[in-house]
XYZ file of C-alpha atoms in Angstrom:
709
model
C 74.987 70.368 197.123
C 73.694 73.239 195.285
C 74.745 74.166 191.625
C 76.200 77.348 192.847
C 78.534 75.825 195.386
C 79.593 73.167 192.790
C 80.577 75.848 190.327
C 82.573 77.715 192.991
C 84.177 74.569 194.112
C 85.018 73.521 190.566
C 86.649 76.928 189.771
C 88.696 76.921 192.943
C 89.854 73.353 192.274
C 90.622 74.157 188.658
C 92.739 77.188 189.478
C 94.494 75.267 192.260
C 95.250 72.391 189.889
C 96.474 74.936 187.416
C 98.907 76.417 189.763
C 100.199 73.017 190.941
C 100.527 71.777 187.313
C 102.209 74.979 186.189
C 104.828 74.473 188.992
C 105.232 70.824 188.272
C 105.581 71.356 184.453
C 108.213 73.986 184.996
C 110.154 71.749 187.376
C 109.797 68.421 185.701
C 109.616 69.251 181.992
C 110.564 72.898 181.144
C 113.813 72.940 183.134
C 114.980 69.439 181.841
C 113.929 70.443 178.340
C 115.992 73.626 178.553
C 119.033 71.565 179.669
C 118.373 68.942 176.973
C 118.327 71.789 174.438
C 121.652 73.117 175.728
C 123.153 69.575 175.424
C 121.700 69.106 171.949
C 123.153 72.410 170.897
C 126.595 71.495 172.305
C 126.438 68.011 170.518
C 125.605 69.913 167.279
C 128.545 72.100 167.785
C 130.916 69.263 168.479
C 129.566 67.282 165.612
C 129.949 70.326 163.387
C 133.567 70.679 164.564
C 134.122 67.079 163.688
C 132.577 67.622 160.222
C 135.010 70.528 159.819
C 137.794 68.074 160.600
C 136.391 65.582 158.052
C 136.039 68.303 155.473
C 139.673 69.313 156.058
C 140.654 65.613 155.694
C 138.642 65.182 152.436
C 140.251 68.300 150.920
C 143.684 67.033 151.720
C 142.898 63.552 150.265
C 141.602 65.225 146.994
C 144.843 67.286 146.816
C 146.993 64.216 147.384
C 144.948 62.272 144.749
C 145.470 65.023 142.178
C 149.216 65.117 142.842
C 149.547 61.337 142.789
C 147.765 60.965 139.345
C 149.811 63.847 137.849
C 152.003 62.660 134.976
C 154.869 64.935 136.215
C 154.714 63.237 139.564
C 154.935 59.833 137.897
C 157.892 61.022 135.867
C 159.506 62.344 139.129
C 159.274 58.945 140.704
C 160.647 57.264 137.567
C 163.750 59.509 138.006
C 164.017 58.365 141.690
C 163.368 61.951 142.885
C 166.254 63.410 140.769
C 164.166 65.715 138.669
C 165.420 69.139 139.646
C 162.896 70.930 137.409
C 159.956 69.181 139.123
C 161.538 70.159 142.628
C 162.111 73.710 141.663
C 158.567 74.146 140.157
C 156.625 72.225 142.630
C 158.323 71.304 145.809
C 159.207 74.778 147.093
C 158.090 76.616 150.257
C 155.467 78.565 148.375
C 153.842 75.222 147.563
C 153.599 74.319 151.314
C 152.306 77.803 152.192
C 149.683 78.026 149.344
C 148.366 74.582 150.005
C 148.708 74.844 153.800
C 150.852 71.815 153.853
C 153.430 70.820 156.466
C 154.772 67.588 155.050
C 155.153 66.216 151.445
C 156.920 62.840 151.164
C 157.425 60.526 148.109
C 158.124 56.846 148.804
C 158.831 53.985 146.330
C 157.146 50.592 146.441
C 159.728 49.342 148.984
C 158.586 52.147 151.296
C 161.998 53.957 150.911
C 161.787 57.756 151.101
C 162.496 59.261 147.594
C 162.013 62.907 148.622
C 160.664 64.534 151.749
C 159.965 68.106 152.568
C 158.425 69.912 155.542
C 157.170 73.423 156.484
C 158.930 75.557 158.935
C 156.320 74.612 161.602
C 157.067 70.899 161.240
C 160.936 71.146 160.984
C 162.495 69.049 163.734
C 159.692 66.631 164.307
C 160.819 63.041 164.651
C 157.449 61.341 165.027
C 157.128 59.625 161.689
C 155.959 56.132 162.450
C 153.298 56.597 159.812
C 155.982 56.264 157.131
C 157.016 52.779 158.369
C 156.172 49.715 156.081
C 153.370 48.561 158.432
C 151.511 51.931 158.256
C 148.062 51.717 156.700
C 148.918 54.896 154.686
C 151.371 52.713 152.615
C 148.625 50.384 151.393
C 146.514 50.627 148.280
C 142.885 51.133 149.377
C 140.026 53.604 148.818
C 140.511 55.488 152.013
C 144.177 56.243 152.910
C 143.715 59.240 155.215
C 143.400 59.911 158.864
C 144.706 61.792 161.929
C 147.842 61.498 164.096
C 149.144 63.296 167.054
C 152.821 64.626 166.659
C 155.077 66.632 168.949
C 153.966 69.555 166.874
C 150.318 69.094 167.406
C 147.536 67.161 165.634
C 148.056 66.451 161.929
C 145.845 65.138 159.225
C 147.529 62.776 156.762
C 146.507 61.560 153.123
C 148.209 59.011 150.969
C 147.706 57.866 147.459
C 149.539 55.470 145.175
C 151.417 57.195 142.389
C 150.215 56.495 138.817
C 149.824 58.322 135.609
C 146.741 60.489 134.757
C 145.012 57.684 133.036
C 145.666 55.316 135.937
C 146.809 52.702 133.345
C 150.365 52.547 134.442
C 151.407 50.289 137.384
C 151.852 52.107 140.818
C 155.290 53.327 141.271
C 155.110 54.381 144.893
C 153.116 56.463 147.276
C 152.755 60.207 147.897
C 152.047 61.195 151.628
C 150.767 64.757 152.490
C 150.402 66.188 156.040
C 148.792 69.332 157.436
C 148.936 70.576 161.098
C 145.606 71.565 162.430
C 146.834 74.039 165.030
C 147.007 77.106 162.878
C 145.065 75.998 159.820
C 142.440 78.381 158.365
C 139.745 75.842 158.824
C 140.361 75.475 162.488
C 140.380 79.280 162.898
C 136.899 79.177 161.283
C 135.954 76.442 163.750
C 136.953 78.544 166.740
C 135.087 81.612 165.317
C 131.894 79.562 165.068
C 131.999 77.555 168.273
C 134.309 79.508 170.622
C 137.343 77.966 172.427
C 138.536 74.891 170.630
C 141.755 73.068 171.458
C 143.323 69.613 170.969
C 144.835 67.840 173.982
C 146.539 64.609 174.680
C 144.343 61.559 175.426
C 145.110 61.354 178.981
C 143.622 62.297 182.363
C 143.955 65.842 183.773
C 142.081 68.059 186.068
C 138.955 67.987 183.880
C 139.046 64.457 182.375
C 138.800 61.582 184.967
C 139.817 58.019 184.412
C 136.094 57.162 183.958
C 135.591 59.886 181.357
C 138.767 58.788 179.470
C 137.644 55.290 179.380
C 134.211 56.397 178.141
C 135.793 58.385 175.276
C 138.161 55.613 174.396
C 135.454 52.928 174.081
C 132.604 54.957 172.579
C 132.145 57.649 169.906
C 129.814 59.842 172.019
C 131.192 63.095 173.473
C 131.514 63.849 177.253
C 129.758 67.116 178.381
C 130.804 68.554 181.770
C 129.106 71.703 183.143
C 131.411 73.556 185.495
C 129.997 76.874 186.761
C 129.268 79.248 183.755
C 131.335 77.186 181.409
C 130.375 73.948 179.544
C 133.302 71.667 178.714
C 132.792 69.164 175.869
C 135.342 66.417 175.055
C 135.390 64.329 171.858
C 137.910 61.551 171.048
C 139.553 61.481 167.593
C 141.224 58.270 166.483
C 144.375 58.070 164.317
C 145.040 56.069 161.195
C 145.603 52.891 163.242
C 142.178 53.479 164.915
C 143.843 54.279 168.207
C 143.175 57.389 170.377
C 145.068 60.237 168.659
C 143.832 63.387 170.527
C 140.757 64.918 172.235
C 138.861 67.881 170.867
C 138.127 70.196 173.869
C 135.393 72.805 173.328
C 134.564 75.392 175.879
C 131.184 77.134 175.732
C 129.901 79.989 177.878
C 126.699 79.083 179.623
C 126.076 82.276 181.556
C 122.804 82.871 179.565
C 121.665 79.300 180.234
C 122.186 79.699 184.026
C 120.275 82.967 184.044
C 117.550 81.328 181.923
C 117.241 78.540 184.410
C 116.886 80.986 187.285
C 114.268 82.982 185.328
C 112.166 79.849 184.683
C 112.176 79.011 188.391
C 111.048 82.495 189.275
C 108.411 82.448 186.567
C 106.941 79.187 188.019
C 106.700 80.558 191.525
C 105.179 83.727 190.274
C 102.528 81.985 188.164
C 101.407 79.930 191.184
C 101.186 82.910 193.486
C 99.342 84.935 190.768
C 96.941 82.088 190.154
C 95.781 82.045 193.794
C 95.213 85.699 193.903
C 93.226 85.539 190.664
C 91.017 82.754 192.167
C 89.756 84.972 194.839
C 88.978 87.951 192.552
C 87.461 85.755 189.854
C 85.228 83.875 192.334
C 83.699 87.182 193.673
C 83.131 88.490 190.167
C 81.720 85.106 188.965
C 79.336 84.748 191.780
C 77.590 88.019 191.208
C 77.552 88.330 187.541
C 77.581 84.780 186.184
C 76.557 82.090 188.540
C 73.209 83.424 189.550
C 72.135 84.163 185.819
C 73.442 80.781 184.727
C 71.307 79.093 187.467
C 68.142 80.665 185.874
C 69.343 79.748 182.387
C 69.919 76.188 183.632
C 66.231 75.999 184.655
C 65.250 77.277 181.245
C 67.428 74.592 179.499
C 65.693 71.938 181.630
C 62.414 73.116 180.240
C 63.819 72.704 176.770
C 64.990 69.186 177.572
C 61.463 68.106 178.776
C 59.802 69.661 175.652
C 58.608 67.027 173.078
C 59.140 69.505 170.271
C 61.701 72.309 170.089
C 59.133 74.466 168.434
C 57.068 74.529 171.599
C 59.811 76.040 173.795
C 58.732 79.467 175.169
C 60.721 82.528 174.135
C 60.049 84.562 177.373
C 63.363 85.925 178.909
C 63.783 86.508 182.561
C 65.797 89.797 182.173
C 67.084 92.280 179.652
C 70.799 91.946 180.418
C 73.345 89.852 178.452
C 72.162 86.599 180.123
C 68.633 87.479 178.929
C 69.845 88.153 175.363
C 71.641 84.865 175.510
C 68.467 83.191 176.696
C 66.457 84.636 173.818
C 69.211 83.865 171.279
C 69.454 80.349 172.553
C 65.682 79.869 172.053
C 65.948 81.212 168.367
C 68.901 79.048 167.731
C 66.998 75.996 168.879
C 64.250 76.715 166.332
C 66.751 77.221 163.512
C 68.533 74.038 164.429
C 65.300 72.102 164.240
C 64.572 73.420 160.854
C 68.130 72.952 159.585
C 68.159 69.452 161.052
C 65.121 68.483 158.945
C 66.528 69.984 155.836
C 69.873 68.391 156.379
C 68.365 64.921 156.939
C 66.489 65.145 153.631
C 69.642 66.424 151.798
C 71.788 63.672 153.262
C 69.315 61.023 152.267
C 69.264 62.252 148.792
C 73.065 62.608 148.595
C 73.537 59.029 149.907
C 71.122 57.795 147.199
C 72.843 59.620 144.479
C 76.250 58.380 145.710
C 75.142 54.767 145.783
C 73.676 55.069 142.311
C 76.899 56.715 140.916
C 79.207 54.208 142.606
C 77.016 51.255 141.323
C 77.282 52.595 137.704
C 81.026 53.022 137.984
C 81.696 49.691 139.666
C 79.927 47.891 136.873
C 81.956 49.585 134.155
C 84.332 47.059 132.536
C 87.206 49.608 132.158
C 89.121 51.287 135.129
C 87.977 54.830 135.985
C 90.484 56.884 138.144
C 90.020 60.485 139.182
C 93.201 62.417 139.886
C 93.954 66.020 141.078
C 96.402 68.442 139.537
C 99.204 66.950 141.656
C 98.663 63.447 140.265
C 97.056 62.318 143.512
C 94.253 59.702 143.163
C 91.043 60.858 144.593
C 88.777 57.867 143.670
C 88.771 54.796 141.533
C 86.271 52.069 140.661
C 86.425 48.310 141.301
C 87.682 47.597 137.850
C 90.627 49.885 138.261
C 91.598 48.461 141.668
C 91.181 44.802 140.452
C 93.325 45.511 137.398
C 96.264 46.496 139.487
C 95.600 44.119 142.381
C 94.871 46.698 145.035
C 91.867 47.394 147.266
C 90.231 50.782 146.454
C 91.079 52.360 149.785
C 94.861 51.505 149.393
C 95.213 53.788 146.310
C 93.243 56.834 147.494
C 95.615 59.544 148.385
C 98.510 57.967 146.516
C 100.235 59.163 143.433
C 99.034 57.828 140.066
C 102.750 57.273 139.210
C 102.606 54.283 141.542
C 100.518 52.486 138.824
C 103.017 53.082 136.001
C 106.479 51.711 135.118
C 109.308 53.880 136.311
C 110.148 55.122 132.746
C 106.533 56.195 132.187
C 105.699 57.527 135.730
C 107.738 60.838 135.270
C 106.077 61.704 131.967
C 102.652 60.790 133.257
C 103.017 63.212 136.308
C 104.480 66.026 133.994
C 101.499 65.547 131.588
C 99.081 66.179 134.495
C 101.014 68.935 136.341
C 101.690 71.057 133.137
C 98.056 70.922 131.960
C 96.554 72.780 129.982
C 99.953 73.024 128.061
C 99.830 69.307 127.514
C 96.137 69.296 126.427
C 97.109 68.430 122.839
C 99.018 65.266 123.924
C 97.899 61.921 122.748
C 96.747 60.876 126.253
C 94.001 63.627 126.080
C 93.047 62.862 122.431
C 92.906 59.205 121.292
C 94.715 57.841 124.426
C 98.161 56.488 124.904
C 99.628 53.024 125.679
C 102.056 52.519 128.514
C 103.197 49.768 131.035
C 101.192 49.594 134.199
C 102.660 48.275 137.418
C 100.624 45.872 139.699
C 100.892 45.551 143.355
C 103.241 42.520 143.136
C 105.600 44.426 140.707
C 104.303 42.700 137.548
C 103.955 45.046 134.515
C 100.901 44.942 132.278
C 100.166 46.863 129.005
C 97.364 49.365 129.482
C 95.706 51.933 127.344
C 94.918 55.277 129.066
C 92.783 58.105 128.015
C 92.279 61.210 130.095
C 89.738 64.046 130.253
C 89.624 67.130 132.369
C 86.826 68.769 134.301
C 86.910 72.091 136.069
C 85.475 72.145 139.639
C 85.621 75.596 141.127
C 89.250 76.664 140.877
C 90.586 73.038 140.709
C 91.062 70.856 137.647
C 90.067 67.233 138.038
C 91.266 64.463 135.544
C 89.349 61.444 134.780
C 91.479 58.538 133.460
C 89.929 55.677 131.504
C 92.172 52.748 131.846
C 91.926 49.429 129.878
C 94.071 46.260 130.325
C 95.184 45.379 126.822
C 97.184 42.206 127.814
C 94.763 39.878 126.118
C 94.477 42.188 123.092
C 98.225 42.270 122.669
C 98.645 38.564 123.199
C 95.979 38.079 120.450
C 98.023 40.352 118.121
C 101.201 38.532 118.848
C 99.430 35.181 118.280
C 98.105 36.358 114.935
C 101.428 37.730 113.881
C 103.062 34.441 114.938
C 100.456 32.603 112.965
C 101.181 34.817 109.919
C 104.877 34.157 110.245
C 104.246 30.438 110.436
C 101.899 30.572 107.426
C 104.540 32.479 105.507
C 107.192 29.964 106.450
C 104.881 27.002 105.520
C 104.082 28.623 102.229
C 107.683 29.294 101.473
C 108.609 25.774 102.583
C 105.986 24.155 100.350
C 107.115 26.268 97.463
C 110.704 25.475 98.101
C 109.865 21.770 98.559
C 107.930 21.785 95.250
C 110.437 23.722 93.250
C 113.693 22.244 94.715
C 113.174 18.733 95.718
C 112.830 17.363 92.197
C 115.821 19.170 90.879
C 117.752 18.212 94.050
C 116.863 14.627 93.483
C 118.110 14.874 89.901
C 121.336 16.498 90.968
C 121.909 13.885 93.772
C 121.192 10.990 91.358
C 123.350 12.402 88.651
C 126.181 12.913 91.223
C 125.920 9.371 92.390
C 125.982 7.991 88.804
C 128.957 10.148 88.044
C 130.665 8.913 91.232
C 130.691 5.339 89.897
C 132.365 6.365 86.668
C 135.210 8.458 88.193
C 136.452 6.140 91.015
C 139.959 6.347 89.609
C 140.036 10.160 89.867
C 140.271 11.140 93.642
C 139.817 14.816 92.953
C 136.479 14.368 91.046
C 135.343 11.847 93.716
C 135.840 14.454 96.394
C 133.965 17.080 94.434
C 131.000 14.683 93.741
C 130.891 13.668 97.391
C 130.816 17.383 98.466
C 127.877 17.869 96.032
C 125.928 14.815 97.487
C 126.481 16.157 101.061
C 125.312 19.677 100.193
C 122.260 18.255 98.428
C 121.440 16.333 101.648
C 121.801 19.445 103.738
C 119.457 21.397 101.422
C 116.873 18.758 101.576
C 117.212 18.515 105.339
C 116.684 22.273 105.578
C 113.504 22.129 103.422
C 112.237 19.246 105.615
C 112.830 21.248 108.805
C 111.047 24.333 107.400
C 108.018 22.129 106.672
C 108.233 20.546 110.102
C 108.337 23.959 111.764
C 105.418 25.336 109.823
C 103.067 22.349 110.094
C 100.364 21.974 112.773
C 101.563 19.677 115.575
C 98.881 17.499 117.080
C 100.405 15.276 119.691
C 99.234 11.599 119.849
C 99.468 11.400 123.639
C 100.016 8.253 125.594
C 101.136 7.622 129.201
C 104.927 7.399 129.147
C 107.713 7.504 131.789
C 109.999 10.538 131.006
C 113.034 8.923 132.825
C 112.710 5.711 130.777
C 112.492 7.738 127.527
C 115.598 9.818 128.555
C 117.609 6.521 129.109
C 116.497 4.968 125.810
C 117.512 8.054 123.738
C 120.796 8.220 125.705
C 121.515 4.519 125.006
C 120.915 5.097 121.265
C 123.090 8.307 121.324
C 125.983 6.437 122.941
C 126.429 4.372 119.728
C 127.019 7.555 117.645
C 130.479 8.983 117.020
C 129.966 12.427 118.451
C 128.825 10.899 121.778
C 131.847 8.704 122.288
C 133.329 11.101 124.964
C 129.918 12.031 126.518
C 128.862 10.336 129.804
C 125.197 10.451 130.912
C 124.016 11.001 134.417
C 120.405 10.481 135.503
C 118.697 11.612 138.602
C 115.379 12.447 140.003
C 111.953 10.577 140.053
C 111.961 7.647 137.730
C 108.457 6.430 138.558
C 106.373 9.472 137.315
C 104.299 8.794 134.148
C 102.607 11.611 132.161
C 100.553 11.690 128.854
C 103.012 12.752 126.106
C 103.570 11.988 122.349
C 106.657 9.514 122.674
C 107.798 10.226 119.002
C 107.716 13.946 119.270
C 109.331 14.160 122.723
C 111.888 11.687 121.425
C 112.647 14.069 118.595
C 113.081 16.951 121.015
C 115.401 14.898 123.344
C 117.590 13.902 120.325
C 117.931 17.529 119.301
C 118.909 18.743 122.827
C 121.317 15.850 123.326
C 122.964 16.672 119.945
C 123.183 20.364 120.873
C 124.775 19.499 124.319
C 127.307 17.088 122.708
C 128.360 19.763 120.246
C 128.880 22.204 123.106
C 131.304 19.743 124.670
C 133.774 18.939 121.822
C 136.237 17.537 124.316
C 133.637 15.337 126.025
C 131.991 15.745 129.406
C 129.091 14.866 131.541
C 125.438 15.376 130.464
C 123.091 15.413 133.363
C 119.388 14.575 133.077
C 117.012 15.210 136.038
C 113.248 14.581 136.372
C 111.278 16.372 139.008
C 107.513 16.489 139.789
C 105.874 19.366 141.543
C 102.256 19.783 142.481
C 101.233 21.191 139.052
C 103.895 20.233 136.449
C 106.708 17.843 135.537
C 110.129 19.296 134.958
C 112.722 17.608 132.789
C 116.254 19.296 132.983
C 119.146 18.629 130.776
C 122.523 20.189 131.776
C 125.815 20.223 129.885
C 129.135 21.616 130.993
C 130.133 23.283 127.662
C 131.224 26.759 126.780
C 127.835 28.304 127.566
C 126.172 31.415 125.999
C 125.716 35.046 126.712
C 122.311 36.741 127.279
C 122.053 38.164 123.788
C 122.488 34.679 122.179
C 119.885 33.213 124.537
C 117.350 35.766 123.506
C 117.660 34.772 119.836
C 117.769 30.966 120.205
C 114.025 30.385 119.366
C 114.073 32.815 116.411
C 113.709 30.851 113.128
C 116.940 30.575 111.117
C 119.149 31.956 113.841
C 122.025 29.622 114.508
C 125.618 29.755 115.975
C 126.673 26.688 113.971
C 128.533 26.736 110.628
C 126.181 24.270 108.999
C 123.080 24.834 111.230
C 119.587 25.785 109.911
C 118.416 27.639 112.916
C 115.158 25.592 113.007
C 116.002 22.807 115.554
C 115.170 24.724 118.787
C 112.113 26.507 117.237
C 110.795 23.001 116.216
C 111.375 21.796 119.726
C 109.612 24.832 121.160
C 106.549 24.166 118.971
C 106.461 20.563 119.947
C 106.638 21.380 123.711
C 103.954 24.190 123.256
C 101.710 21.692 121.506
C 101.850 19.684 124.800
C 100.747 22.892 126.637
C 104.244 23.048 128.151
C 107.176 25.482 128.014
C 110.933 25.316 127.324
C 113.448 27.564 129.077
C 117.211 27.955 128.744
C 119.650 29.130 131.494
C 123.217 29.638 130.560
C 126.405 31.589 131.235
C 129.701 31.832 129.396
C 132.134 29.247 130.761
C 129.506 27.657 133.023
C 127.493 25.381 130.720
C 123.830 25.258 129.702
C 120.670 24.004 131.560
C 117.463 23.384 129.460
C 114.268 22.918 131.415
C 111.170 21.254 129.817
C 107.921 21.884 131.836
C 104.787 19.731 131.188
C 101.620 20.519 133.090
C 99.530 17.756 134.862
C 96.165 17.360 133.459
C 95.646 15.106 136.542
C 97.530 13.996 139.434
C 100.937 12.348 138.403
C 100.721 8.482 138.139
C 103.362 6.020 139.377
C 104.565 3.178 137.063
C 102.696 0.652 139.178
C 99.374 2.347 138.385
C 100.327 2.413 134.704
C 101.085 -1.303 134.791
């Protein structure tokens, strides 16, 4: 089959397929889409009508709430509806007309009507089941409003409990307001926007069948029925008891839609017919003016394909017409493409080499380097930046840089970028600024960020140098903590040196005097108080020295459960533990290297605090649990508990909630646990007791008692 015949056959087939596809698309897609658009528009209209009803209901609810929280209304109810001034000022026909109200009813807490008034439209209606005690309107809730169908037409109702303006007084009754929808201004607007809108009873008629009525009752979707040039839409509205109240019936003229459907059908047929006529004309023209010259050009292209080098292709043209010009231009284009190809290959190789070099340099940088455009969108970042925040480099490209900052900093960061150069004097563009960075898992890390700008054409690019200063801040905190410990140690040593000897003298003198005044009870009491206070001062000095000294645990393999039971047994002999019962649970066979004396001191302190938290006695629970990486010892009391503010300060030296406490017990416990590379945590709530968790890491796998023996 010749090329000429193939081209003619292809054109004929293409145009035939086009005609068939055009007709098929019109019949299967355009027409259904047109109808779907009509249904969508009708559904939007009915939804808009329902929104108008909801808006009307919301306005009535707000009006009812304002009246119910009015102090004058509260006074009116206190007078059992006998306030003539209130009635004359507020409950007059003008009020009904101004607020478009058809019913105002005050009821007391026993659901008895205190006062009731209606408009002229609602006079004579006897359908007031919604005022009965079982009505949802007469219950205190956040949504006391809804619809109801009366013999005068559909009505919206709103109810609110009556209280004073501060809502501090007890509810004294209910205020119920109603508004008929038939002639309301909002429904007039609805009919103006959407055409004929009416409310009908929820029952079958010549338009609504039993099946459609059941569908409206069970579902929230509307029913759309096209009848001739009119589209009927029905939507069920439920009353305050969630039962069918009335049906919104909307009639829409669809004459234009019917004409449009007919026009689309005629257009499809005309396109198909015109396509076949065009085929014949186009084939005759194409054969004479295009097919023959193209056949010659094809042979020329074949000669180009067989040439080893594009530069050897001959430039001779077969004719001087447009095809010949195309032939010659094609040859020249081939030569230019060959030269440009060689240049492009060289430039691409150089560009790839430079990109690899730049990426290698950036990826070896220890600090994060992020480039951002004027909208705060990340364009590139090196490996250090991606690793710092836990992302892959590709994940962040195209995302906002605010994703890497804490919420309270992200807004300021974007404003700093978007308002540049007005913000060029900001600290971030000078010496750098510190903020909280957000990692992929939500963890926050302190980072130091410094930005510089570069102008590329008409765009401004920002280069951010980001450094993780977590270790630096931790080192600063550790140095500050060491300085505080050193200061406390120096103070404790000074106090011990300056106070201990005088305290010993005072205590000794008081004990000597105590022997000589045995017959004077008042002096005996004073001297005993002096001795007790001297003991407390000396104990405080000792605790200060204990807190400041360096703890070096002398670790040996011990069983935490056994140590807990030993300390509990000793504690049970003391007076303040008489009403305390101990309960032990967990793994009693795990052994771990610990300093027994130091851990015993910690347990004593924690048991003592728990006993003081339960002055009336109670149960003190001790639990030992081993995980894969650590041993957890939990001590739980059922005392009064603590609030969050107190928990935050518990490990602060000298903070105490006790009358005679020093505020050093728990800080010393914390230092002992940290000396074992462990941690201490406190969980508490007021009235729910306190749980203290001691966590010790395993240097090796946990050992059983049998292995220890």
